[in-house]
Structures are given as structure tokens and as C-alpha cells.
PDB file of C-alpha atoms in Angstrom:
ATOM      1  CA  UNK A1369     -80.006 -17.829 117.145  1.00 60.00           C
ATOM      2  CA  UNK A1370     -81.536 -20.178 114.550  1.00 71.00           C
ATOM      3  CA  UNK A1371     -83.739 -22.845 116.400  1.00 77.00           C
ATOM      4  CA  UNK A1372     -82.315 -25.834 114.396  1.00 79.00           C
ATOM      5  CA  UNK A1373     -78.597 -24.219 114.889  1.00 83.00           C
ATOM      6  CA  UNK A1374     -79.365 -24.180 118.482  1.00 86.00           C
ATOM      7  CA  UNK A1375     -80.563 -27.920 118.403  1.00 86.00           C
ATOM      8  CA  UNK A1376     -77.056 -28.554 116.700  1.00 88.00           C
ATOM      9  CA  UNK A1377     -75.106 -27.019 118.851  1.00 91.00           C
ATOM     10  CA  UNK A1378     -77.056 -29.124 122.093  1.00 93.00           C
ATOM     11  CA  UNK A1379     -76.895 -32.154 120.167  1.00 92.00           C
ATOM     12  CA  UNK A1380     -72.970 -32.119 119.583  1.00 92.00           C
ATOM     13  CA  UNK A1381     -72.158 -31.128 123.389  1.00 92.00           C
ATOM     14  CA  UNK A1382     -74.263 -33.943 124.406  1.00 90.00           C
ATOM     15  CA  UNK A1383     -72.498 -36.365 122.125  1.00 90.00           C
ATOM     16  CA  UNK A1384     -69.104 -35.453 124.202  1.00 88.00           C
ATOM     17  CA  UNK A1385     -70.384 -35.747 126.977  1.00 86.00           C
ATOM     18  CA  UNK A1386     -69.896 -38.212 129.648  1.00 77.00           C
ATOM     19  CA  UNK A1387     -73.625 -37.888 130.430  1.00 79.00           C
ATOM     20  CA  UNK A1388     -74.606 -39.386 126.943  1.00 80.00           C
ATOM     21  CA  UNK A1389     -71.318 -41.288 126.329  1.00 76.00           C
ATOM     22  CA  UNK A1390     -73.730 -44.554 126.042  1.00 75.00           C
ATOM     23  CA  UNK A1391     -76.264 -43.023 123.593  1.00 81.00           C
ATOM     24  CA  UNK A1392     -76.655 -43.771 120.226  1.00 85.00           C
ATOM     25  CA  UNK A1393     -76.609 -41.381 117.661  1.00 89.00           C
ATOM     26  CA  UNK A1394     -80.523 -41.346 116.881  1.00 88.00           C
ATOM     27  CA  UNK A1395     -80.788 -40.829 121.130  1.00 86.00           C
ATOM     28  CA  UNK A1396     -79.074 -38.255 121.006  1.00 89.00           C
ATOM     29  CA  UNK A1397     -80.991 -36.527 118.310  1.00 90.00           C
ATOM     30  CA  UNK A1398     -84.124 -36.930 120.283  1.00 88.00           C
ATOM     31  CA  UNK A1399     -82.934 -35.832 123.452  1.00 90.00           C
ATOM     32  CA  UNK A1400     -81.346 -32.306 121.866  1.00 91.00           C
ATOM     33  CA  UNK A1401     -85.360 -31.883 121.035  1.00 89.00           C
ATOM     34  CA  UNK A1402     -86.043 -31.750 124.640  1.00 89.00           C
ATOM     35  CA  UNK A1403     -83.099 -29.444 125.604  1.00 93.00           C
ATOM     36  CA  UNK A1404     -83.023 -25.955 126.071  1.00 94.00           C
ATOM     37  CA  UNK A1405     -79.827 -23.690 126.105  1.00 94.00           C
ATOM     38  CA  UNK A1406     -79.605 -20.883 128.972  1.00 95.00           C
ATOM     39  CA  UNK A1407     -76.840 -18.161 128.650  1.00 96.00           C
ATOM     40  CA  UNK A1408     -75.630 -17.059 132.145  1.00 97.00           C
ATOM     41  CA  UNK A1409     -73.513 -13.820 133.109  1.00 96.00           C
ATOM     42  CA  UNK A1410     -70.108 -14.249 135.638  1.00 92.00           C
ATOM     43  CA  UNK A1411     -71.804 -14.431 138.915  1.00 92.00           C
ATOM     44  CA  UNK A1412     -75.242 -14.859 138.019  1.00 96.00           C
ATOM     45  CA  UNK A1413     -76.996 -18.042 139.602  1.00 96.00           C
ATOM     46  CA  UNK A1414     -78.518 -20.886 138.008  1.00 97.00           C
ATOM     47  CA  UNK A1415     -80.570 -22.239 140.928  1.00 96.00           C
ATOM     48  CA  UNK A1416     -80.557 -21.724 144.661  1.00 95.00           C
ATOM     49  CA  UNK A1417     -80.646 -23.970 147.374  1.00 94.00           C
ATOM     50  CA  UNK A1418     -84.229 -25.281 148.186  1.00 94.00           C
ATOM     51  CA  UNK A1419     -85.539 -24.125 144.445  1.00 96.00           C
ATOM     52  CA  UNK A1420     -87.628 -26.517 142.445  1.00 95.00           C
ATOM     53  CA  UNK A1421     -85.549 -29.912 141.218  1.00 93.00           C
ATOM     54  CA  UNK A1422     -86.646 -29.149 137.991  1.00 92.00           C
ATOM     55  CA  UNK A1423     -84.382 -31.035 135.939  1.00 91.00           C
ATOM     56  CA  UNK A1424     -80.360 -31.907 135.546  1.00 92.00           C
ATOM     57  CA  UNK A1425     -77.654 -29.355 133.175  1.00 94.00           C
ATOM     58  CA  UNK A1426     -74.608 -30.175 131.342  1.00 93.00           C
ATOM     59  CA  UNK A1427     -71.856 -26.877 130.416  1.00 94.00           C
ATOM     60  CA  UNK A1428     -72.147 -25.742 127.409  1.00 94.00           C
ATOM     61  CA  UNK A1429     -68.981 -23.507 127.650  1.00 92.00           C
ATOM     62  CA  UNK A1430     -67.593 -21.831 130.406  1.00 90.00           C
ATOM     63  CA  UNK A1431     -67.688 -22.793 134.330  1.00 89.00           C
ATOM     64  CA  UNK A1432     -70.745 -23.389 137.120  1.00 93.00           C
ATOM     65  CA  UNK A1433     -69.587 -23.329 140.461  1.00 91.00           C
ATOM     66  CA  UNK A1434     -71.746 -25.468 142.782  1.00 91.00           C
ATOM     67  CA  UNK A1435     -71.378 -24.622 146.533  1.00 89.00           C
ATOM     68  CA  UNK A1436     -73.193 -24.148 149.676  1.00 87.00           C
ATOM     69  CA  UNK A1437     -73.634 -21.610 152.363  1.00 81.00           C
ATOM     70  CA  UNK A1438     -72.596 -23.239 155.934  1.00 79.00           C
ATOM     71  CA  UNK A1439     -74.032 -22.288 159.367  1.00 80.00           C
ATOM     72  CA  UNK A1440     -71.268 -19.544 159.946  1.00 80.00           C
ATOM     73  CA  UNK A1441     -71.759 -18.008 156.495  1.00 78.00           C
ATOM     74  CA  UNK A1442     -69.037 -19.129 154.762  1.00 76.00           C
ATOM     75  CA  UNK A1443     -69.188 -20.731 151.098  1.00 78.00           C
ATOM     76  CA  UNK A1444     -68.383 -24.467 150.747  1.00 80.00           C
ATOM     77  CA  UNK A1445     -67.664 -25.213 147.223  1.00 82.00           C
ATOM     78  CA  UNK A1446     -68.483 -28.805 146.291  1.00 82.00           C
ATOM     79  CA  UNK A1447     -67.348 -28.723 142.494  1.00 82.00           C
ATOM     80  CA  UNK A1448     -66.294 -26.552 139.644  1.00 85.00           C
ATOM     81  CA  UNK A1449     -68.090 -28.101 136.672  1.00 88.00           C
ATOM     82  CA  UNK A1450     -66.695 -27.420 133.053  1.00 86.00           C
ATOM     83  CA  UNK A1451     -67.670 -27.521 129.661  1.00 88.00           C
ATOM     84  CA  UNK A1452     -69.450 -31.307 129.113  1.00 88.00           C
ATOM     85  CA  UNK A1453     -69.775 -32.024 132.662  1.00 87.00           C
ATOM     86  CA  UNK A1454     -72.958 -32.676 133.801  1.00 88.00           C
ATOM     87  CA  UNK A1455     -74.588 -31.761 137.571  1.00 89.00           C
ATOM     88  CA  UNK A1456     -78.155 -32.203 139.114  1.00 90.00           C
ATOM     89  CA  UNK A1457     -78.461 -35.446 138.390  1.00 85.00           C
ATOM     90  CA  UNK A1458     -80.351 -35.610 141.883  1.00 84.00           C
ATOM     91  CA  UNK A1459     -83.150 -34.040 140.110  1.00 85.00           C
ATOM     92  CA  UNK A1460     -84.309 -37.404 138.287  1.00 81.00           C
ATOM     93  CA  UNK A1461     -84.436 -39.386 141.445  1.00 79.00           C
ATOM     94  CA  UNK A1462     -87.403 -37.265 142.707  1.00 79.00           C
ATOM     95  CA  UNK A1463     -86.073 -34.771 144.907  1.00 84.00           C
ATOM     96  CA  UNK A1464     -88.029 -32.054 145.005  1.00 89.00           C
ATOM     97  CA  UNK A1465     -85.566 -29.102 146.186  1.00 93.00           C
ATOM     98  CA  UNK A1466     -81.603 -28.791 144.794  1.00 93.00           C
ATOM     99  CA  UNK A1467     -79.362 -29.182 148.239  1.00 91.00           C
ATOM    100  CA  UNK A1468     -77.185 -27.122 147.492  1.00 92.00           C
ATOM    101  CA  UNK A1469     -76.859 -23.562 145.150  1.00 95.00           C
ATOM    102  CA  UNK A1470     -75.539 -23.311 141.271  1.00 96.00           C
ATOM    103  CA  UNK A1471     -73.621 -19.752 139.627  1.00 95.00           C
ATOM    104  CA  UNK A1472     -71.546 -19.042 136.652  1.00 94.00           C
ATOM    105  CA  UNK A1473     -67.544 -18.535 137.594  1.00 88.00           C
ATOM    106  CA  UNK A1474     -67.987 -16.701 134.084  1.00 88.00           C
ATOM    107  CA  UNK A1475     -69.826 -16.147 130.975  1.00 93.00           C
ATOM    108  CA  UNK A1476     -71.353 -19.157 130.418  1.00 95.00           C
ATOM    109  CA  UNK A1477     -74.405 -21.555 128.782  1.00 96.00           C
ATOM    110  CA  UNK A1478     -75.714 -24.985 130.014  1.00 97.00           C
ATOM    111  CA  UNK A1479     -77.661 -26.988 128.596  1.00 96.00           C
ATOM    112  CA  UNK A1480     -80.798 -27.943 130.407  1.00 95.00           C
ATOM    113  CA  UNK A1481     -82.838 -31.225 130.607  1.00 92.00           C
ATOM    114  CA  UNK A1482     -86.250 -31.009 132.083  1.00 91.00           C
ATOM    115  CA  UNK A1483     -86.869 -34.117 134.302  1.00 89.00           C
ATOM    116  CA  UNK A1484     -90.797 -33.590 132.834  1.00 90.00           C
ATOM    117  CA  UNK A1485     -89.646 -33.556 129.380  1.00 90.00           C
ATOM    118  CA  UNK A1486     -86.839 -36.447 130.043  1.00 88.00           C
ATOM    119  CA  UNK A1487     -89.553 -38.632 131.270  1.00 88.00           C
ATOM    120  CA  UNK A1488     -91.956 -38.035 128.351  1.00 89.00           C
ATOM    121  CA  UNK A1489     -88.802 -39.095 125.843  1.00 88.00           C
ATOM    122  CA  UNK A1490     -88.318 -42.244 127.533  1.00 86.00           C
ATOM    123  CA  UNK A1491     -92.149 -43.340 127.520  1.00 86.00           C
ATOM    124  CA  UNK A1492     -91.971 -42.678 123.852  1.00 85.00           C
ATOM    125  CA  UNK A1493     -88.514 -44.971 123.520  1.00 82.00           C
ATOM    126  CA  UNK A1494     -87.683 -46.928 126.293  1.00 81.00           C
ATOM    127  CA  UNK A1495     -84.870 -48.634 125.930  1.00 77.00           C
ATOM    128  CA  UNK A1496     -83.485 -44.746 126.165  1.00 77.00           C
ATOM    129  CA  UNK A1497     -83.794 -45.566 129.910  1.00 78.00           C
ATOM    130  CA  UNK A1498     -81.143 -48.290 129.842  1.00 77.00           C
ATOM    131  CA  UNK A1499     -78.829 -46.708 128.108  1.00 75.00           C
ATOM    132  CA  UNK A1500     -79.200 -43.561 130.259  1.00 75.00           C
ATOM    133  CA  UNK A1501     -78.934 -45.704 133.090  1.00 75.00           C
ATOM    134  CA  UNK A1502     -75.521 -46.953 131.802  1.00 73.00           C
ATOM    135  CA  UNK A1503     -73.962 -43.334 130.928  1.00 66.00           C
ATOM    136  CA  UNK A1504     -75.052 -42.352 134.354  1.00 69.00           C
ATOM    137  CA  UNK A1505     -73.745 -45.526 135.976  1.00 72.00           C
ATOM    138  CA  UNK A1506     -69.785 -44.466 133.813  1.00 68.00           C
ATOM    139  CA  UNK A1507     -70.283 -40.630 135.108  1.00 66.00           C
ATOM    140  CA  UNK A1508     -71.095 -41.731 139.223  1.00 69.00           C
ATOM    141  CA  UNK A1509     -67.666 -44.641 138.886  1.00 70.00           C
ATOM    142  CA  UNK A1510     -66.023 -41.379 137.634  1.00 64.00           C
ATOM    143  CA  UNK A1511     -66.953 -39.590 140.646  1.00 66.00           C
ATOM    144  CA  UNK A1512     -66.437 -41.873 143.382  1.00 66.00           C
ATOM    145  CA  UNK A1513     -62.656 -42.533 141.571  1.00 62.00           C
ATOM    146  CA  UNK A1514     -62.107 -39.069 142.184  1.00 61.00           C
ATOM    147  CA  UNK A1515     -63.727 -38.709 145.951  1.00 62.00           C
ATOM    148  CA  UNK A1516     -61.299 -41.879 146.629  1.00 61.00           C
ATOM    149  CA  UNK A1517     -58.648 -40.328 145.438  1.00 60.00           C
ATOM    150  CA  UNK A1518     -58.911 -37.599 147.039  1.00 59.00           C
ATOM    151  CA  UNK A1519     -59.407 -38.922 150.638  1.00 62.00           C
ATOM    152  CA  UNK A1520     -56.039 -40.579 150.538  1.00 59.00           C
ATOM    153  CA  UNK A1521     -54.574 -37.660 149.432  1.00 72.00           C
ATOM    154  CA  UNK A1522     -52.624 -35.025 151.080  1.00 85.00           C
ATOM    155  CA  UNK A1523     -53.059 -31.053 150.997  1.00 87.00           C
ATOM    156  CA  UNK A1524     -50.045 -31.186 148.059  1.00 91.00           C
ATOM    157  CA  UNK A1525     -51.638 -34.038 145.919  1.00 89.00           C
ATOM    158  CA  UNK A1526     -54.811 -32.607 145.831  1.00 88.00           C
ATOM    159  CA  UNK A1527     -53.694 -29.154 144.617  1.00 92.00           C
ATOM    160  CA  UNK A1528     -51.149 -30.962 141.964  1.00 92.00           C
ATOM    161  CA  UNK A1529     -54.414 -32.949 141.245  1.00 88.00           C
ATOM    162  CA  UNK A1530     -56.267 -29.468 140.970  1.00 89.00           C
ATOM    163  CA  UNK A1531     -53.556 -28.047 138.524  1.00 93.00           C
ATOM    164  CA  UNK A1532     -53.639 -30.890 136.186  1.00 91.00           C
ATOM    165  CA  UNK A1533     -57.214 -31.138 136.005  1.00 85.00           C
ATOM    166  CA  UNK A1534     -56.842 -27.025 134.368  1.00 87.00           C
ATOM    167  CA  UNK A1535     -54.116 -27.829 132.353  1.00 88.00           C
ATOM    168  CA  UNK A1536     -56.545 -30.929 131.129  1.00 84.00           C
ATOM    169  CA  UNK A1537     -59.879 -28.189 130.523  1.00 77.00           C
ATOM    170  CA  UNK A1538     -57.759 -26.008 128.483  1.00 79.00           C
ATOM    171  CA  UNK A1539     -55.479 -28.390 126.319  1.00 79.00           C
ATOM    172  CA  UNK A1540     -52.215 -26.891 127.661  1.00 85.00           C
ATOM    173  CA  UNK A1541     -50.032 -26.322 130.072  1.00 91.00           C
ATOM    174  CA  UNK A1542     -51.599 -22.903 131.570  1.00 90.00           C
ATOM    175  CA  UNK A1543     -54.790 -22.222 132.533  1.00 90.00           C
ATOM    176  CA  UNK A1544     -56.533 -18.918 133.534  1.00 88.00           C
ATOM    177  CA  UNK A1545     -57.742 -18.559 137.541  1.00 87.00           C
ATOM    178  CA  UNK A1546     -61.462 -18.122 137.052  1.00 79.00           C
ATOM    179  CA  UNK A1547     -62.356 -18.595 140.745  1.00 79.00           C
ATOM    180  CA  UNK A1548     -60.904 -17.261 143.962  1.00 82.00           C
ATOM    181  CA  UNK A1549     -57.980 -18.892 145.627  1.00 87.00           C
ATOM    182  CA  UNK A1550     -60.357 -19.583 148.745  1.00 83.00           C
ATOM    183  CA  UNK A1551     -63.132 -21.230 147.210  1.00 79.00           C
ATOM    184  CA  UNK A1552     -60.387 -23.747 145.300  1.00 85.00           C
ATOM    185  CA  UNK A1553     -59.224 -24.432 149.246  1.00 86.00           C
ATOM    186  CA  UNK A1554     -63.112 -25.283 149.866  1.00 78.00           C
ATOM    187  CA  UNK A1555     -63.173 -27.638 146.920  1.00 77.00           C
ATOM    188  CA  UNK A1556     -60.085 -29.363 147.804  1.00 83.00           C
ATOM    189  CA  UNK A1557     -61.392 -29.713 151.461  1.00 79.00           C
ATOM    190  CA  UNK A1558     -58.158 -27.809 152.992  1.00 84.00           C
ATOM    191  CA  UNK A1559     -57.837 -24.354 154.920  1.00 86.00           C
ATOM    192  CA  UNK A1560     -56.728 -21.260 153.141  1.00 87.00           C
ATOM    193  CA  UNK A1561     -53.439 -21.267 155.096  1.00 91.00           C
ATOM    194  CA  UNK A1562     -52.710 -24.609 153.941  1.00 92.00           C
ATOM    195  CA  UNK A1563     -53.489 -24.020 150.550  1.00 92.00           C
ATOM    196  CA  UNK A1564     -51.357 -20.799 150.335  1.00 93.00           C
ATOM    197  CA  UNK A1565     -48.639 -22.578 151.852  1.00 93.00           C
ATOM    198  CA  UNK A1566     -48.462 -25.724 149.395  1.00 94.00           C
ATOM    199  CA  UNK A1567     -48.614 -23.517 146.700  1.00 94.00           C
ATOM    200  CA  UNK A1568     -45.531 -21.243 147.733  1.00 94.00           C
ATOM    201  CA  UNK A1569     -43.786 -24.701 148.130  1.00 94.00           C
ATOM    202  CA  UNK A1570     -45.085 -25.413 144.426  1.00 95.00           C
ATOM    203  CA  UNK A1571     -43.484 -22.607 142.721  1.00 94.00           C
ATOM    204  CA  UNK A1572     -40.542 -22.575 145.339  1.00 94.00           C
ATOM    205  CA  UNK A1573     -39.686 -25.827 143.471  1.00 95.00           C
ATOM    206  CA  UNK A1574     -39.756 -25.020 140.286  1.00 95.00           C
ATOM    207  CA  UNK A1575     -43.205 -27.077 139.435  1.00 96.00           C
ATOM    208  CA  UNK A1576     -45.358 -24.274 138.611  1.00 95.00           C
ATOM    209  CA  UNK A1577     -45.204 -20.085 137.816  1.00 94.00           C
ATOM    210  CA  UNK A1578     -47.889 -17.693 138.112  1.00 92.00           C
ATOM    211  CA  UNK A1579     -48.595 -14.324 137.033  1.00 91.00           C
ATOM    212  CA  UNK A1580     -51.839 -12.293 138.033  1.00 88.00           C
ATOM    213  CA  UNK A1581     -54.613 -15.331 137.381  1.00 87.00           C
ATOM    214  CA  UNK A1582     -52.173 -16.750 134.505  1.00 92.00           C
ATOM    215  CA  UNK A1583     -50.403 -20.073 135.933  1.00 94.00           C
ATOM    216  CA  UNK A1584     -47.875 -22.139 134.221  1.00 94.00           C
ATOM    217  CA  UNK A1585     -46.980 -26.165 134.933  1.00 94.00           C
ATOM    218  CA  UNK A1586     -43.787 -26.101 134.673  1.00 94.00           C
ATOM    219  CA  UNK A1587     -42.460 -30.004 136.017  1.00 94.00           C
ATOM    220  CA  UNK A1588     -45.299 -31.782 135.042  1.00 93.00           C
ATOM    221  CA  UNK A1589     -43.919 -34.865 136.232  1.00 93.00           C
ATOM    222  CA  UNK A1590     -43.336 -33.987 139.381  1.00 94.00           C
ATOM    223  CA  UNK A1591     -46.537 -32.999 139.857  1.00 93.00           C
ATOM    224  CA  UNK A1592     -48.138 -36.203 138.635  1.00 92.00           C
ATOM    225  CA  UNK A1593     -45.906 -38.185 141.232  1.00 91.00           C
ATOM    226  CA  UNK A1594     -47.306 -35.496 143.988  1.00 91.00           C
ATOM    227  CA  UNK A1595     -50.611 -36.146 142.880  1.00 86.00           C
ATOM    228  CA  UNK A1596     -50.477 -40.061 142.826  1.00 82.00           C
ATOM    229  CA  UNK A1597     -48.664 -40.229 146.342  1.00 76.00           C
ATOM    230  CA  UNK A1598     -50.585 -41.676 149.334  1.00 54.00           C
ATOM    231  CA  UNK A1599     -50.574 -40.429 152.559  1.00 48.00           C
TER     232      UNK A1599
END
């Protein structure tokens, strides 16, 4: 691929990103200079837990599921991260190992930002700094809004929550199942059982269809109502 195609590509994801939703244009420009683009196969791992905190990615295209292994062996899935989401932030604030491991759900590229490189931009233009600040300061209020949500939710507004969030990624109302139905029951911090249960009761009432990894929102209202109900 052509270096300055490359370099176009980077600098256009970061402009839609939340990451770099405070940067001017010119920033962004300079900071696509610093950026490399990795290609990784379905399965294939980005970093593993206790590797180098190197630097911080944002997706490119595809999916990069971010998990860890607990003491019994099983996977723990923190977060799913799609295309313009960033992850690894960690990696600026010092911390020398990632807590936790990184691997494609499917084909996919991220874009990486070397903390090295990151810091050598911002010596060179530093009022960078405050505006990276601010981006990152939007992108944590996101998070937290979410995590809050989610801890006054129930088992059934956190899947409806879940469905939306596909429908959302893909501009539609379907979505392809990229992961397995037990590491989306880690994410959403509920048992397998649970989750296979609130989904029967999903399609029993007529709110959603699925076929193979192919699901269809079929009441979407009723599905944002689930998903804004407290406990």
C-alpha cells in the first residue's frame, strides 16, 4: 500500500474518532505521521497480558476483543471494541505491562500510536497535549456513562443494550454474531444460563429473530424501554 495512501487512510479514522474528536485538523495531520497501521487475522492477538505498554490503538475496521484469563481458566471479556474506538489508553500514564490481553474477533487493522512517538509530537507542539487531554477527558465520561448504566441494569437491559449497540456498528437493524454467545455473557457481567434465558424471552416476544449468527431487531422500541429500565 502507498505510504501517503496509508497516512490518509490513518488520518481520516482518527478524525472520527472519539479519541481525536477535540483535534484540529492540522493535529490530526501530524499525529497520522506518527501512526502505524497493523493488519490482524480472526483470532490472532494484538498484545498479551504483562507485554510491553508500548503505546494505545484505535480500530481501523473490524473488531478487538479485550479480555482476561481468570484464576479458574476461564475468559473474562472486558470490551468488544469496534471500528473508531480506541483502547490502551493505560499505556500513556506509564504503565509498563497491558493488564489485561488484546485479539481480533475477525479480520481486522488498528491503528497504533506509540507512547515514544506520541510524546515526541507533543514536545514539538504542545498545546497538542491539551487538546488530547480534552478528547480523552469526552472518551473516559463516555465510559463511565456506560459502566453506570450498566450497574443499574438488569440481565434483560443489558442484552437489549448489547443489541442496540450492533444494530448502531452496522447502520441497521441486523448485525452479524462475530463473537461467541459466552464471551457476550462475560461482557455483560451475567452467567451463560442467564443470558440464554433472556434471550429466548427476547425472541419469545417478538423483539428480536435470529438465524445462524444473523439477528434481526424486530420491536425496537421495546427494546429501548428494556434497556432504559432500572432495577
Amino acid at each position: 500500500m502507498d505510504t501517503a495512501y496509508r497516512q490518509d487512510m490513518i488520518a481520516y479514522t482518527l478524525s472520527k474518532s472519539v479519541f481525536a474528536s477535540e483535534l484540529k485538523p492540522s493535529d490530526i495531520q501530524e499525529l497520522a505521521q506518527v501512526c502505524s497501521l497493523r493488519s490482524l487475522s480472526k483470532d490472532e492477538y494484538l498484545f498479551h497480558r504483562g507485554d510491553p505498554a508500548a503505546g494505545f490503538f484505535i480500530v481501523h475496521n473490524g473488531a478487538i476483543k479485550v479480555h482476561r484469563v481468570l484464576a479458574d481458566g476461564r475468559e473474562q471479556v472486558v470490551h468488544v471494541f469496534r471500528q473508531l474506538e480506541s483502547f490502551a489508553e493505560i499505556a500513556l500514564s506509564g504503565t509498563l505491562e497491558y493488564p489485561v490481553s488484546a485479539s481480533a474477533v475477525e479480520s481486522s487493522q488498528v491503528i497504533c500510536v506509540e507512547s515514544e512517538k506520541l510524546r515526541e509530537l507533543v514536545h514539538r507542539i504542545p498545546d497538542l497535549s491539551l487538546r488530547i487531554i480534552a478528547s480523552m477527558s469526552l472518551h473516559l465520561k463516555f465510559l463511565v456513562g456506560k459502566l453506570e448504566r450498566q450497574r443499574f441494569q438488569q440481565a434483560d437491559g443489558r442484552l437489549a443494550d448489547w443489541i442496540l449497540e450492533q444494530c448502531a456498528a452496522e447502520g441497521g437493524e441486523q448485525f452479524e454474531l462475530k463473537v461467541k454467545k459466552k464471551n457476550i455473557a462475560s461482557q455483560l457481567g451475567v452467567t451463560s444460563e442467564t443470558f440464554s434465558r433472556t434471550l429466548q424471552q427476547f425472541k419469545k416476544s417478538g423483539w428480536i429473530s435470529e438465524n445462524g449468527k444473523r439477528w434481526w431487531v424486530r420491536d425496537e422500541s421495546s427494546l429501548r424501554r428494556c434497556a432504559t429500565q432500572h432495577e
